Coordinates of C-alpha atoms in Angstrom, one line a residue:
X53 CA -10.2 1.6 18.8
X54 CA -10.3 3.4 15.4
X55 CA -13.0 5.9 15.2
X56 CA -15.5 5.1 12.5
X57 CA -16.7 8.8 12.3
X58 CA -13.3 10.3 12.1
X59 CA -13.2 12.8 9.3
X60 CA -10.5 12.4 6.7
X61 CA -8.2 15.3 6.0
X62 CA -6.3 16.2 2.9
X63 CA -3.3 14.5 4.4
X64 CA -5.3 11.3 5.0
X65 CA -6.4 11.2 1.4
X66 CA -2.8 11.8 0.3
X67 CA -1.7 9.0 2.6
X68 CA -4.3 6.6 1.0
X69 CA -3.0 7.5 -2.5
X70 CA 0.6 7.0 -1.4
X71 CA -0.1 3.6 0.2
X72 CA -2.1 2.4 -2.8
X73 CA -0.1 4.2 -5.4
X74 CA 0.6 0.9 -7.2
X75 CA -3.1 0.3 -7.7
X76 CA -3.4 3.8 -9.2
X77 CA -0.4 3.3 -11.4
X78 CA -1.5 -0.1 -12.5
X79 CA -4.9 1.2 -13.5
X80 CA -3.4 4.2 -15.4
X81 CA -0.9 1.9 -17.2
X82 CA -3.4 -0.8 -17.9
X83 CA -6.0 1.5 -19.4
X84 CA -3.4 3.5 -21.3
X85 CA -1.7 0.5 -22.8
X86 CA -5.1 -1.2 -23.7
X87 CA -6.2 2.0 -25.4
X88 CA -3.0 2.5 -27.3
X89 CA -3.0 -1.2 -28.3
X90 CA -6.5 -1.1 -29.6
X91 CA -5.7 2.1 -31.4
X92 CA -2.8 0.4 -33.2
X93 CA -5.1 -2.3 -34.4
X94 CA -7.7 0.2 -35.8
X95 CA -8.0 0.9 -39.5
X96 CA -7.2 4.6 -40.2
X97 CA -10.3 6.6 -41.0
X98 CA -10.2 9.8 -43.2
X99 CA -12.7 12.6 -43.3
X100 CA -13.6 15.0 -46.1
X101 CA -16.2 17.7 -46.2
X102 CA -18.0 19.6 -48.9
X103 CA -20.1 22.8 -48.3
X104 CA -23.3 23.9 -50.0
X105 CA -25.2 27.1 -49.9
X106 CA -29.0 26.5 -49.4
X107 CA -31.7 29.0 -50.6
X108 CA -35.3 28.9 -49.4
X109 CA -37.4 26.5 -51.6
X110 CA -39.1 28.3 -54.5
X111 CA -36.7 31.2 -54.5
X112 CA -34.6 30.2 -57.5
X113 CA -37.4 30.7 -60.0
X114 CA -37.4 33.5 -62.6
X115 CA -40.6 35.1 -61.4
X116 CA -39.8 34.9 -57.6
X117 CA -38.8 38.4 -56.3
X118 CA -39.5 37.9 -52.6
X119 CA -36.5 37.4 -50.4
X120 CA -37.0 34.9 -47.5
X121 CA -34.3 33.9 -45.1
X122 CA -34.0 30.3 -43.8
X123 CA -34.7 29.7 -40.1
X124 CA -33.2 27.0 -37.9
X125 CA -36.2 24.7 -38.6
X126 CA -35.7 25.0 -42.4
X127 CA -31.9 24.3 -42.0
X128 CA -32.6 21.2 -39.9
X129 CA -35.1 20.1 -42.6
X130 CA -32.5 20.3 -45.3
X131 CA -30.0 18.4 -43.0
X132 CA -32.5 15.6 -42.8
X133 CA -32.9 15.6 -46.6
X134 CA -29.1 15.4 -47.0
X135 CA -28.8 12.5 -44.6
X136 CA -31.9 10.8 -45.9
X137 CA -32.3 7.7 -48.1
X138 CA -33.2 9.5 -51.3
X139 CA -29.8 11.4 -51.4
X140 CA -27.9 8.2 -50.5
X141 CA -29.6 6.2 -53.2
X142 CA -28.8 9.0 -55.7
X143 CA -25.1 8.8 -54.8
X144 CA -25.1 5.0 -55.1
X145 CA -26.7 5.3 -58.6
X146 CA -24.5 8.2 -59.8
X147 CA -21.3 6.4 -58.7
X148 CA -22.3 3.1 -59.9
X149 CA -21.8 1.4 -56.5
X150 CA -22.9 -2.1 -55.7
X151 CA -23.6 -1.3 -52.1
X152 CA -24.6 1.7 -50.1
X153 CA -22.0 4.4 -49.7
X154 CA -20.9 5.6 -46.2
X155 CA -23.4 7.7 -44.4
X156 CA -23.1 11.5 -44.6
X157 CA -23.1 13.7 -41.6
X158 CA -24.5 17.2 -42.3
X159 CA -24.3 20.2 -40.0
X160 CA -24.9 23.9 -40.2
X161 CA -21.9 26.2 -40.4
X162 CA -22.5 28.7 -37.7
X163 CA -25.5 31.0 -38.1
X164 CA -25.2 30.9 -41.9
X165 CA -27.3 29.2 -44.7
X166 CA -24.3 27.0 -45.4
X167 CA -24.4 23.3 -44.7
X168 CA -21.3 21.2 -44.3
X169 CA -21.5 17.6 -45.6
X170 CA -18.9 15.3 -44.0
X171 CA -18.1 11.7 -45.1
X172 CA -15.7 9.2 -43.4
X173 CA -14.0 6.4 -45.2
X174 CA -10.9 4.2 -44.8
X175 CA -9.7 5.6 -48.2
X176 CA -8.8 9.3 -48.2
X177 CA -9.7 9.8 -51.9
X178 CA -13.0 7.9 -51.6
X179 CA -13.9 10.2 -48.6
X180 CA -13.5 13.3 -50.8
X181 CA -15.4 11.6 -53.7
X182 CA -18.3 10.6 -51.5
X183 CA -18.5 14.1 -49.9
X184 CA -18.8 15.8 -53.4
X185 CA -21.2 13.1 -54.6
X186 CA -23.5 13.8 -51.6
X187 CA -23.5 17.5 -52.3
X188 CA -24.3 17.1 -55.9
X189 CA -26.9 14.4 -55.2
X190 CA -28.6 16.7 -52.6
X191 CA -28.8 19.6 -55.2
X192 CA -30.3 17.2 -57.8
X193 CA -32.8 15.7 -55.4
X194 CA -33.8 19.2 -54.3
X195 CA -34.2 20.4 -58.0
X196 CA -36.2 17.3 -58.8
X197 CA -38.5 17.9 -55.9
X198 CA -38.9 21.6 -56.9
X199 CA -39.5 20.7 -60.6
X200 CA -42.0 18.1 -59.6
X201 CA -43.9 20.7 -57.6
X202 CA -44.0 23.0 -60.6
X203 CA -45.1 20.2 -62.9
X204 CA -47.8 19.2 -60.5
X205 CA -49.0 22.9 -60.4
X206 CA -48.9 23.0 -64.2
X207 CA -51.1 20.0 -64.4
X208 CA -53.6 21.6 -62.0
X209 CA -53.6 24.8 -64.1
X210 CA -54.0 22.9 -67.3
X211 CA -56.9 21.0 -65.9
X212 CA -58.5 24.3 -64.9
X213 CA -57.9 25.7 -68.4
X214 CA -59.5 22.6 -70.0
X215 CA -62.5 23.0 -67.8
X216 CA -63.0 26.7 -68.7
X217 CA -62.5 25.9 -72.3
X218 CA -65.2 23.3 -72.2
X219 CA -67.6 25.8 -70.6
X220 CA -66.6 28.4 -73.3
X221 CA -67.3 26.0 -76.1
X222 CA -70.8 25.3 -74.7
X223 CA -71.8 29.0 -74.8
X224 CA -73.3 30.7 -77.8
X225 CA -71.2 33.1 -79.8
X226 CA -73.2 36.1 -78.5
X227 CA -73.4 35.0 -74.9
X228 CA -72.0 37.8 -72.6
X229 CA -70.4 35.2 -70.3
X230 CA -67.9 34.2 -73.0
X231 CA -65.7 37.4 -72.3
X232 CA -65.2 36.4 -68.7
X233 CA -64.3 32.8 -69.5
X234 CA -61.9 34.0 -72.2
X235 CA -60.2 36.3 -69.7
X236 CA -59.8 33.5 -67.1
X237 CA -58.4 31.2 -69.6
X238 CA -55.8 33.8 -70.7
X239 CA -54.7 34.3 -67.1
X240 CA -54.4 30.5 -66.5
X241 CA -52.4 30.2 -69.8
X242 CA -50.0 32.9 -68.5
X243 CA -49.6 31.1 -65.2
X244 CA -49.0 27.8 -67.0
X245 CA -46.4 29.4 -69.2
X246 CA -44.6 30.8 -66.1
X247 CA -44.7 27.4 -64.4
X248 CA -43.2 25.7 -67.4
X249 CA -40.4 28.3 -67.7
X250 CA -39.6 28.0 -63.9
X251 CA -39.5 24.2 -64.2
X252 CA -37.0 24.5 -67.0
X253 CA -34.8 26.9 -65.0
X254 CA -34.9 25.3 -61.6
X255 CA -31.4 24.7 -60.1
X256 CA -32.5 23.0 -56.8
X257 CA -32.1 26.1 -54.7
X258 CA -28.5 25.1 -53.6
X259 CA -25.0 25.5 -54.8
X260 CA -21.7 23.9 -53.9
X261 CA -19.5 26.6 -52.6
X262 CA -16.6 24.3 -51.4
X263 CA -15.6 21.0 -52.9
X264 CA -14.1 18.3 -50.7
X265 CA -10.3 18.0 -50.5
X266 CA -8.5 14.7 -50.2
X267 CA -7.2 14.5 -46.5
X268 CA -3.6 13.9 -45.7
X269 CA -4.0 12.5 -42.2
X270 CA -6.6 10.3 -40.7
X271 CA -8.9 11.6 -38.0
X272 CA -9.0 8.2 -36.4
X273 CA -7.2 6.8 -34.5
X274 CA -5.3 9.6 -32.7
X275 CA -2.9 7.8 -30.4
X276 CA -1.7 10.8 -28.3
X277 CA -5.3 12.0 -27.7
X278 CA -6.4 8.4 -27.0
X279 CA -3.5 7.8 -24.6
X280 CA -4.3 11.0 -22.7
X281 CA -8.0 10.3 -22.4
X282 CA -7.3 6.7 -21.4
X283 CA -4.8 7.9 -18.8
X284 CA -7.4 10.2 -17.3
X285 CA -10.0 7.5 -17.2
X286 CA -7.4 5.1 -15.7
X287 CA -6.5 7.7 -13.0
X288 CA -10.1 8.0 -12.0
X289 CA -10.6 4.2 -11.9
X290 CA -7.4 3.8 -10.0
X291 CA -8.2 6.4 -7.4
X292 CA -11.6 4.8 -6.9
X293 CA -10.1 1.3 -6.6
X294 CA -7.5 2.7 -4.2
X295 CA -10.0 4.2 -1.9
X296 CA -12.2 1.1 -2.1
X297 CA -9.3 -1.2 -1.3
X298 CA -8.1 1.0 1.6
X299 CA -11.6 1.1 3.0
X300 CA -11.9 -2.7 2.9
X301 CA -8.4 -3.3 4.1
X302 CA -8.2 -3.7 7.8
X303 CA -4.5 -4.3 8.1
X304 CA -2.4 -1.9 10.3
X305 CA 0.2 -0.1 8.3
X306 CA 1.4 2.9 10.3
X307 CA 1.9 4.2 13.8
X308 CA -1.2 6.4 13.3
X309 CA -3.4 3.4 12.5
X310 CA -2.1 1.5 15.6
X311 CA -2.6 4.4 17.9
X312 CA -6.1 5.1 16.8
X313 CA -7.0 1.4 17.0
X314 CA -5.5 0.4 20.3
X315 CA -5.7 3.7 22.3
X316 CA -2.4 2.6 23.8
X317 CA 1.1 4.1 23.4
X318 CA 3.2 3.0 20.6
X319 CA 6.6 2.5 22.2
X320 CA 8.6 2.0 19.0
X321 CA 8.2 1.7 15.3
X322 CA 10.8 -0.6 13.7
X323 CA 11.5 -0.2 10.0
X324 CA 11.9 -3.0 7.5
X325 CA 15.7 -3.7 7.7
X326 CA 16.7 -7.3 7.8
X327 CA 20.0 -8.2 9.6
X328 CA 23.0 -9.4 7.6
X329 CA 23.0 -12.7 9.4
X330 CA 21.0 -14.7 12.0
X331 CA 22.1 -12.7 15.0
X332 CA 20.1 -9.8 16.3
X333 CA 20.7 -6.7 14.3
X334 CA 21.7 -4.8 17.4
X335 CA 24.8 -7.1 17.5
X336 CA 25.5 -7.6 13.8
X337 CA 24.9 -4.0 12.7
X338 CA 24.7 -1.7 15.8
X339 CA 24.6 1.5 13.8
X340 CA 21.6 0.5 11.7
X341 CA 18.4 2.7 11.7
X342 CA 16.4 -0.3 13.1
X343 CA 18.7 -0.5 16.2
X344 CA 17.9 3.2 16.9
X345 CA 14.3 2.1 17.1
X346 CA 15.2 -0.6 19.6
X347 CA 17.2 1.9 21.6
X348 CA 14.1 4.2 21.6
X349 CA 12.1 1.3 22.9
X350 CA 14.7 0.7 25.6
X351 CA 14.4 4.4 26.6
X352 CA 10.6 4.2 26.8
X353 CA 10.7 1.1 28.9
X354 CA 13.1 2.7 31.3
X355 CA 10.9 5.8 31.6
X356 CA 7.8 3.6 32.2
X357 CA 9.7 2.1 35.2
X358 CA 10.4 5.4 36.9
X359 CA 7.4 5.4 39.2
X360 CA 7.0 1.7 39.6
X361 CA 9.8 -0.8 38.9
X362 CA 9.4 -2.9 35.8
X363 CA 11.8 -5.7 35.8
X364 CA 10.0 -8.7 34.1
X365 CA 8.7 -7.7 30.6
X366 CA 6.8 -10.1 28.5
X367 CA 6.7 -9.7 24.7
X368 CA 3.9 -11.2 22.7
X369 CA 1.9 -10.7 19.5
X370 CA -1.5 -11.5 18.1
X371 CA -0.3 -14.1 15.6
X372 CA 2.9 -16.0 14.9
X373 CA 5.5 -14.4 12.6
X374 CA 5.0 -10.8 13.6
X375 CA 8.5 -10.3 15.0
X376 CA 8.1 -10.8 18.8
X377 CA 11.2 -12.9 19.1
X378 CA 13.3 -10.6 17.0
X379 CA 12.0 -7.6 19.1
X380 CA 12.7 -9.6 22.4
X381 CA 16.3 -10.4 21.3
X382 CA 17.2 -6.9 20.2
X383 CA 15.6 -5.2 23.2
X384 CA 17.5 -7.6 25.5
X385 CA 20.8 -6.8 23.6
X386 CA 20.4 -3.0 23.7
X387 CA 19.5 -3.1 27.4
X388 CA 22.7 -5.2 28.0
X389 CA 24.7 -2.8 25.9
X390 CA 23.5 0.0 28.2
X391 CA 25.2 -1.7 31.2
X392 CA 22.1 -3.4 32.6
X393 CA 22.1 -7.0 33.9
X394 CA 19.7 -8.6 31.5
X395 CA 18.2 -12.1 31.2
X396 CA 16.4 -13.2 28.0
X397 CA 14.0 -16.1 28.7
X398 CA 12.4 -18.1 25.9
X399 CA 8.9 -18.8 27.3
X400 CA 7.4 -19.6 23.9
X401 CA 7.0 -23.3 24.4
X402 CA 5.1 -23.8 21.2
X403 CA 7.7 -22.6 18.6
X404 CA 10.8 -21.6 20.6
X405 CA 13.4 -19.7 18.6
X406 CA 15.7 -17.9 21.0
X407 CA 18.3 -20.7 20.9
X408 CA 18.3 -20.4 17.0
X409 CA 18.9 -16.7 17.2
X410 CA 21.9 -16.9 19.5
X411 CA 23.2 -20.3 18.3
X412 CA 22.9 -22.1 21.7
X413 CA 21.5 -25.5 22.6
X414 CA 17.8 -25.4 23.2
X415 CA 18.1 -27.6 26.4
X416 CA 18.7 -27.2 29.3
X417 CA 16.7 -24.0 29.7
X418 CA 13.7 -22.4 31.1
X419 CA 11.5 -25.5 31.6
X420 CA 14.5 -27.2 33.2
X421 CA 14.7 -24.4 35.7
X422 CA 11.1 -24.9 36.5
X423 CA 12.0 -28.6 37.2
X424 CA 14.8 -27.6 39.6
X425 CA 18.0 -27.7 37.5
X426 CA 20.8 -25.4 38.6
X427 CA 20.6 -22.0 36.9
X428 CA 24.3 -22.1 35.8
X429 CA 23.6 -25.3 33.8
X430 CA 20.7 -23.6 31.9
X431 CA 22.1 -20.2 31.1
X432 CA 24.5 -19.1 28.4
X433 CA 26.3 -15.8 28.8
X434 CA 26.5 -13.9 25.5
X435 CA 29.1 -11.2 24.8
X436 CA 27.0 -8.6 23.0
X437 CA 29.4 -5.6 23.0
X438 CA 32.9 -6.6 23.7
X439 CA 32.3 -6.3 27.4
X440 CA 28.6 -6.2 28.0
X441 CA 26.9 -9.6 28.3
X442 CA 23.5 -11.1 28.1
X443 CA 22.2 -14.1 30.1
X444 CA 20.2 -16.3 27.7
X445 CA 17.8 -18.9 29.0
X446 CA 16.5 -21.0 26.0
X447 CA 13.2 -22.7 26.2
X448 CA 14.5 -26.1 27.3
X449 CA 12.6 -29.3 26.8
X450 CA 9.1 -28.5 25.4
X451 CA 6.4 -29.9 27.6
X452 CA 3.1 -31.3 26.5
X453 CA 1.1 -28.9 28.6
X454 CA 2.8 -25.4 28.2
X455 CA -0.2 -23.4 29.2
X456 CA -0.7 -25.2 32.5
X457 CA 3.1 -25.0 33.2
X458 CA 3.2 -21.3 32.6
X459 CA 0.1 -20.5 34.7
X460 CA 1.5 -22.4 37.7
X461 CA 2.8 -20.8 40.9
X462 CA 6.3 -22.2 40.2
X463 CA 6.6 -20.0 37.0
X464 CA 5.5 -16.9 38.9
X465 CA 7.9 -17.6 41.7
X466 CA 10.8 -18.3 39.3
X467 CA 10.2 -15.1 37.3
X468 CA 9.8 -13.0 40.4
X469 CA 13.1 -14.4 41.8
X470 CA 14.8 -13.7 38.5
X471 CA 13.5 -10.1 38.6
X472 CA 15.3 -9.6 41.9
X473 CA 18.7 -10.6 40.5
X474 CA 18.5 -9.0 37.0
X475 CA 17.8 -5.4 36.1
X476 CA 15.6 -6.6 33.3
X477 CA 14.1 -10.0 32.5
X478 CA 12.9 -10.1 28.9
X479 CA 10.4 -13.0 28.3
X480 CA 9.6 -14.0 24.8
X481 CA 6.2 -15.8 24.8
X482 CA 3.7 -17.4 22.4
X483 CA 1.2 -15.4 20.3
X484 CA -2.1 -14.5 22.1
X485 CA -4.7 -15.7 19.6
X486 CA -3.7 -19.2 18.6
X487 CA -2.9 -20.4 22.2
X488 CA -3.6 -19.3 25.8
X489 CA 0.0 -19.5 27.0
X490 CA 0.8 -15.8 27.0
X491 CA -2.5 -14.9 28.7
X492 CA -1.7 -17.3 31.5
X493 CA 1.8 -15.9 31.7
X494 CA 0.7 -12.3 31.8
X495 CA -0.1 -12.5 35.5
X496 CA 3.5 -13.3 36.4
X497 CA 5.2 -10.3 34.7
X498 CA 5.5 -6.6 35.4
X499 CA 4.6 -5.4 32.0
X500 CA 3.4 -6.8 28.6
X501 CA 4.5 -5.3 25.2
X502 CA 2.4 -6.3 22.1
X503 CA 4.3 -6.5 18.8
X504 CA 2.2 -6.0 15.7
X505 CA 3.7 -6.4 12.1
X506 CA 2.8 -3.6 9.7
X507 CA 0.9 -4.9 6.7
X508 CA 0.0 -8.2 8.5
X509 CA -1.7 -7.5 11.8
X510 CA -5.3 -6.7 11.3
X511 CA -7.5 -4.4 13.3
X512 CA -9.7 -7.3 14.7
X513 CA -6.6 -9.3 15.7
X514 CA -5.0 -6.5 17.7
X515 CA -8.3 -5.5 19.3
X516 CA -9.0 -9.1 20.3
X517 CA -5.4 -9.5 21.6
X518 CA -5.7 -6.4 23.9
X519 CA -9.2 -7.5 25.0
X520 CA -7.9 -10.9 26.1
X521 CA -5.1 -9.3 28.0
X522 CA -7.4 -6.8 29.7
X523 CA -9.7 -9.6 30.8
X524 CA -6.9 -10.9 33.0
X525 CA -5.8 -7.4 34.0
X526 CA -2.4 -7.8 32.3
X527 CA -0.2 -4.7 32.8
X528 CA 0.1 -3.6 29.1
X529 CA 2.9 -1.2 28.7
X530 CA 2.3 -0.4 25.0
X531 CA 2.8 -1.7 21.5
X532 CA 5.6 -2.0 19.0
X533 CA 4.9 -1.7 15.2
X534 CA 7.4 -4.0 13.5
X535 CA 8.5 -4.1 9.8
X536 CA 6.9 -0.7 9.1
X537 CA 7.6 1.1 5.9
X538 CA 10.2 3.8 6.3
X539 CA 7.8 6.3 4.7
X540 CA 5.4 5.7 7.5
X541 CA 8.0 6.3 10.2
X542 CA 9.3 9.6 9.1
X543 CA 12.9 10.4 9.5
X544 CA 15.2 13.1 10.9
X545 CA 18.8 13.7 9.8
X546 CA 21.5 15.2 11.8
X547 CA 23.6 17.1 9.3
X548 CA 27.2 15.9 9.0
X549 CA 26.8 13.2 11.6
X550 CA 27.0 9.5 10.9
X551 CA 27.6 6.8 13.4
X552 CA 30.8 4.9 12.6
X553 CA 29.9 1.3 12.2
X554 CA 31.9 -1.3 14.1
X555 CA 33.9 -3.7 12.0
X556 CA 31.7 -6.7 11.1
X557 CA 32.2 -9.8 13.1
X558 CA 31.6 -13.4 12.3
X559 CA 28.2 -15.0 12.9
X560 CA 29.1 -16.5 16.3
X561 CA 28.9 -15.4 19.9
X562 CA 31.7 -15.7 22.5
X563 CA 30.3 -18.6 24.6
X564 CA 33.4 -20.8 25.0
X565 CA 34.1 -22.7 28.2
X566 CA 37.7 -23.0 29.7
X567 CA 39.8 -26.1 29.3
X568 CA 41.2 -28.0 32.3
X569 CA 44.7 -26.8 31.6
X570 CA 43.6 -23.2 31.4
X571 CA 41.7 -23.5 34.7
X572 CA 44.8 -25.0 36.4
X573 CA 47.0 -22.2 35.1
X574 CA 44.7 -19.5 36.4
X575 CA 44.3 -21.3 39.7
X576 CA 48.0 -21.6 40.1
X577 CA 48.6 -18.0 39.3
X578 CA 46.1 -16.9 41.9
X579 CA 47.2 -19.3 44.7
X580 CA 50.9 -18.8 44.1
X581 CA 50.5 -15.0 44.3
X582 CA 50.4 -15.1 48.1
X583 CA 48.8 -11.9 48.9
X584 CA 48.4 -10.2 45.5
X585 CA 46.5 -7.1 45.0
X586 CA 43.4 -6.8 43.0
X587 CA 43.1 -3.8 40.6
X588 CA 39.5 -4.5 39.7
X589 CA 37.4 -4.0 42.8
X590 CA 34.3 -5.8 41.4
X591 CA 35.6 -9.4 42.0
X592 CA 33.0 -11.9 43.2
X593 CA 35.0 -13.8 45.8
X594 CA 32.5 -16.5 46.3
X595 CA 32.0 -17.3 42.6
X596 CA 34.0 -16.4 39.6
X597 CA 32.1 -18.7 37.4
X598 CA 29.7 -15.9 36.4
X599 CA 32.5 -13.5 35.3
X600 CA 32.7 -12.4 31.7
X601 CA 36.2 -13.8 30.9
X602 CA 38.0 -14.7 27.9
X603 CA 38.2 -18.2 29.3
X604 CA 34.8 -18.2 30.8
X605 CA 34.3 -20.3 34.0
X606 CA 37.0 -19.8 36.5
X607 CA 37.0 -21.9 39.7
X608 CA 39.3 -21.0 42.6
X609 CA 40.4 -23.9 44.7
X610 CA 41.6 -21.9 47.7
X611 CA 41.7 -18.2 48.2
X612 CA 41.8 -18.6 52.0
X613 CA 43.7 -15.7 53.6
X614 CA 44.3 -13.9 50.3
X615 CA 44.2 -10.2 50.4
X616 CA 41.9 -9.5 47.5
X617 CA 41.9 -5.8 48.0
X618 CA 45.3 -5.7 46.3
X619 CA 45.1 -8.8 44.0
X620 CA 46.3 -8.6 40.4
X621 CA 44.9 -11.4 38.3
X622 CA 47.0 -12.6 35.4
X623 CA 46.7 -10.2 32.4
X624 CA 45.3 -12.6 29.9
X625 CA 43.5 -14.8 32.4
X626 CA 40.5 -12.9 33.6
X627 CA 38.4 -9.9 32.4
X628 CA 35.9 -9.2 35.2
X629 CA 32.8 -7.1 34.4
X630 CA 29.5 -6.4 36.2
X631 CA 27.7 -9.7 36.7
X632 CA 24.7 -10.6 38.8
X633 CA 25.6 -11.0 42.6
X634 CA 25.3 -14.3 44.3
X635 CA 22.3 -14.7 46.5
X636 CA 23.4 -14.4 50.1
X637 CA 26.8 -12.9 49.1
X638 CA 27.6 -9.5 47.7
X639 CA 30.1 -7.9 45.5
X640 CA 33.4 -7.2 47.4
X641 CA 34.5 -3.7 46.8
X642 CA 38.0 -3.2 48.4
X643 CA 37.6 -6.2 50.6
X644 CA 40.5 -6.7 52.9
X645 CA 39.6 -9.9 54.7
X646 CA 37.9 -12.8 53.0
X647 CA 38.8 -15.6 55.4
X648 CA 35.1 -16.4 55.6
X649 CA 34.8 -17.1 51.8
X650 CA 36.9 -20.3 51.6
X651 CA 36.4 -23.6 49.9
X652 CA 34.1 -22.5 47.1
X653 CA 35.3 -25.0 44.6
X654 CA 32.4 -26.1 42.3
X655 CA 32.1 -29.3 40.5
X656 CA 29.6 -30.1 37.8
X657 CA 26.3 -31.1 39.3
X658 CA 26.8 -29.3 42.6
X659 CA 23.9 -27.2 43.8
X660 CA 24.7 -23.5 43.6
X661 CA 25.2 -21.5 46.8
X662 CA 22.1 -20.3 48.5
X663 CA 21.5 -17.8 51.3
X664 CA 19.9 -18.5 54.6
X665 CA 16.4 -18.4 53.0
X666 CA 17.4 -21.1 50.4
X667 CA 17.3 -18.6 47.5
X668 CA 19.1 -19.9 44.4
X669 CA 22.4 -18.2 43.6
X670 CA 21.9 -16.9 40.0
X671 CA 24.9 -17.0 37.8

């Protein structure tokens, strides 16, 4: 099972991004296009700035000689004044506006006593006008505040003078206190005069050092900058969504996922490569990359059978539609192409499809064999490689109780008997989770291969499938990952080497039966030859019906006394290749005397030959 605590490496993170790249790209594109679209709908905004030099309050008077520098607190105070309501009202009044002007943003220019006044507006000229108006209004407000302070001080001094003058008037002319009062009044009058002069000369303690210029380009929106920022935000969102989806996604997508989950060997990884027609791709396009995967599966199966023979192999899957039938058909084909005697049995009695793949009748077939029909009536020999042939047993009539039928002793005995007469028996069976047929059948086979489709099979389904098979001690050989993305398989190239594809053939298999005239012609050629010689040593004397011939089922009426060791069958009549031997009889290699194998004429409906133990003679 997949380890929950496995640490992810940089390669794993890169794999997640690669698997979910469309989520990342979609997030980037969506945020970028949305931001650019909103930017296009925005009204352009222009910005203009004016700069004023600020002096400490009270330092612009005629009689002020002390130099004081502004600190940060004083600068921030002046900034608040500029952005305050008094200056804004002054601008509104000076410009004759019917509504409040745009807000001003003031900021200190570095470590200087200069304040920059910035105003934004949809009209470039208005932005410059407002900036200059704010600067002028600030100076006026500051001057008014300073003059008001001086006038308030003058009022206080004048009040003091009036009080002293009243005291002076109350004294006698010769009173010594009059001199002191007169001196105080004189000092106050001097101060009053200075205050009045300062009030008249006050400038506000600030001066405009840079007037605002009409801007040429808007500061908002900025499509390039907005697109870049939106792309970065979209990338972050996409990566987060990709890792979240990958964390929540329990589908198997790679060989690594399947190995970590199942803790079983992955025998093959078949890429997404649909065949050009309904036939197995190993027949229609034998040089395809997917066929190499099936050949690799064939090799692995052969190696697994080195220590203990594995003849009957069941293929199943967790759910329907994961490619078990396709894998069964192609595995059977590549095994037959390697020279093995192979039988393909359709034991999926729920949704049989083998007959559709090879274009043969569904019945008679496997279920009819279980009911006692002769094997030669339920098998179709398929030419898969111009010489190699595959024995196909379709499902036959679908019963009402498939699970009970497949779990019976008759099924086990039949598959065991087939395993003795074929090198490999490939059994296509129903999926594990929907029905119990395959679990019941698993006890009758030598090995089980579980097919999982990439992007469809889930962790829970595969684990549940393996657990059900383990509960009945099924001999699980391994798994096949089907329909895998080629990027998850990895590829190797052999420089300069390419397999030469065979010419495409039509969408039919060679399964024709001979006509009566053709049978008679072949029979006459053999009987009339007297004692001909046979150049092909692999001639089944007892039964030529299983031979791979261009006119398929040859019956010999009488070969009594014929010297088959030197026979020469007519050139265009028979092409004999390796076929399963008849039970109770053997292949005759360089036989010189076949007097004991006479009268083997077969008529439709006859029982096939059996040996002394009554074992069926497989075609």
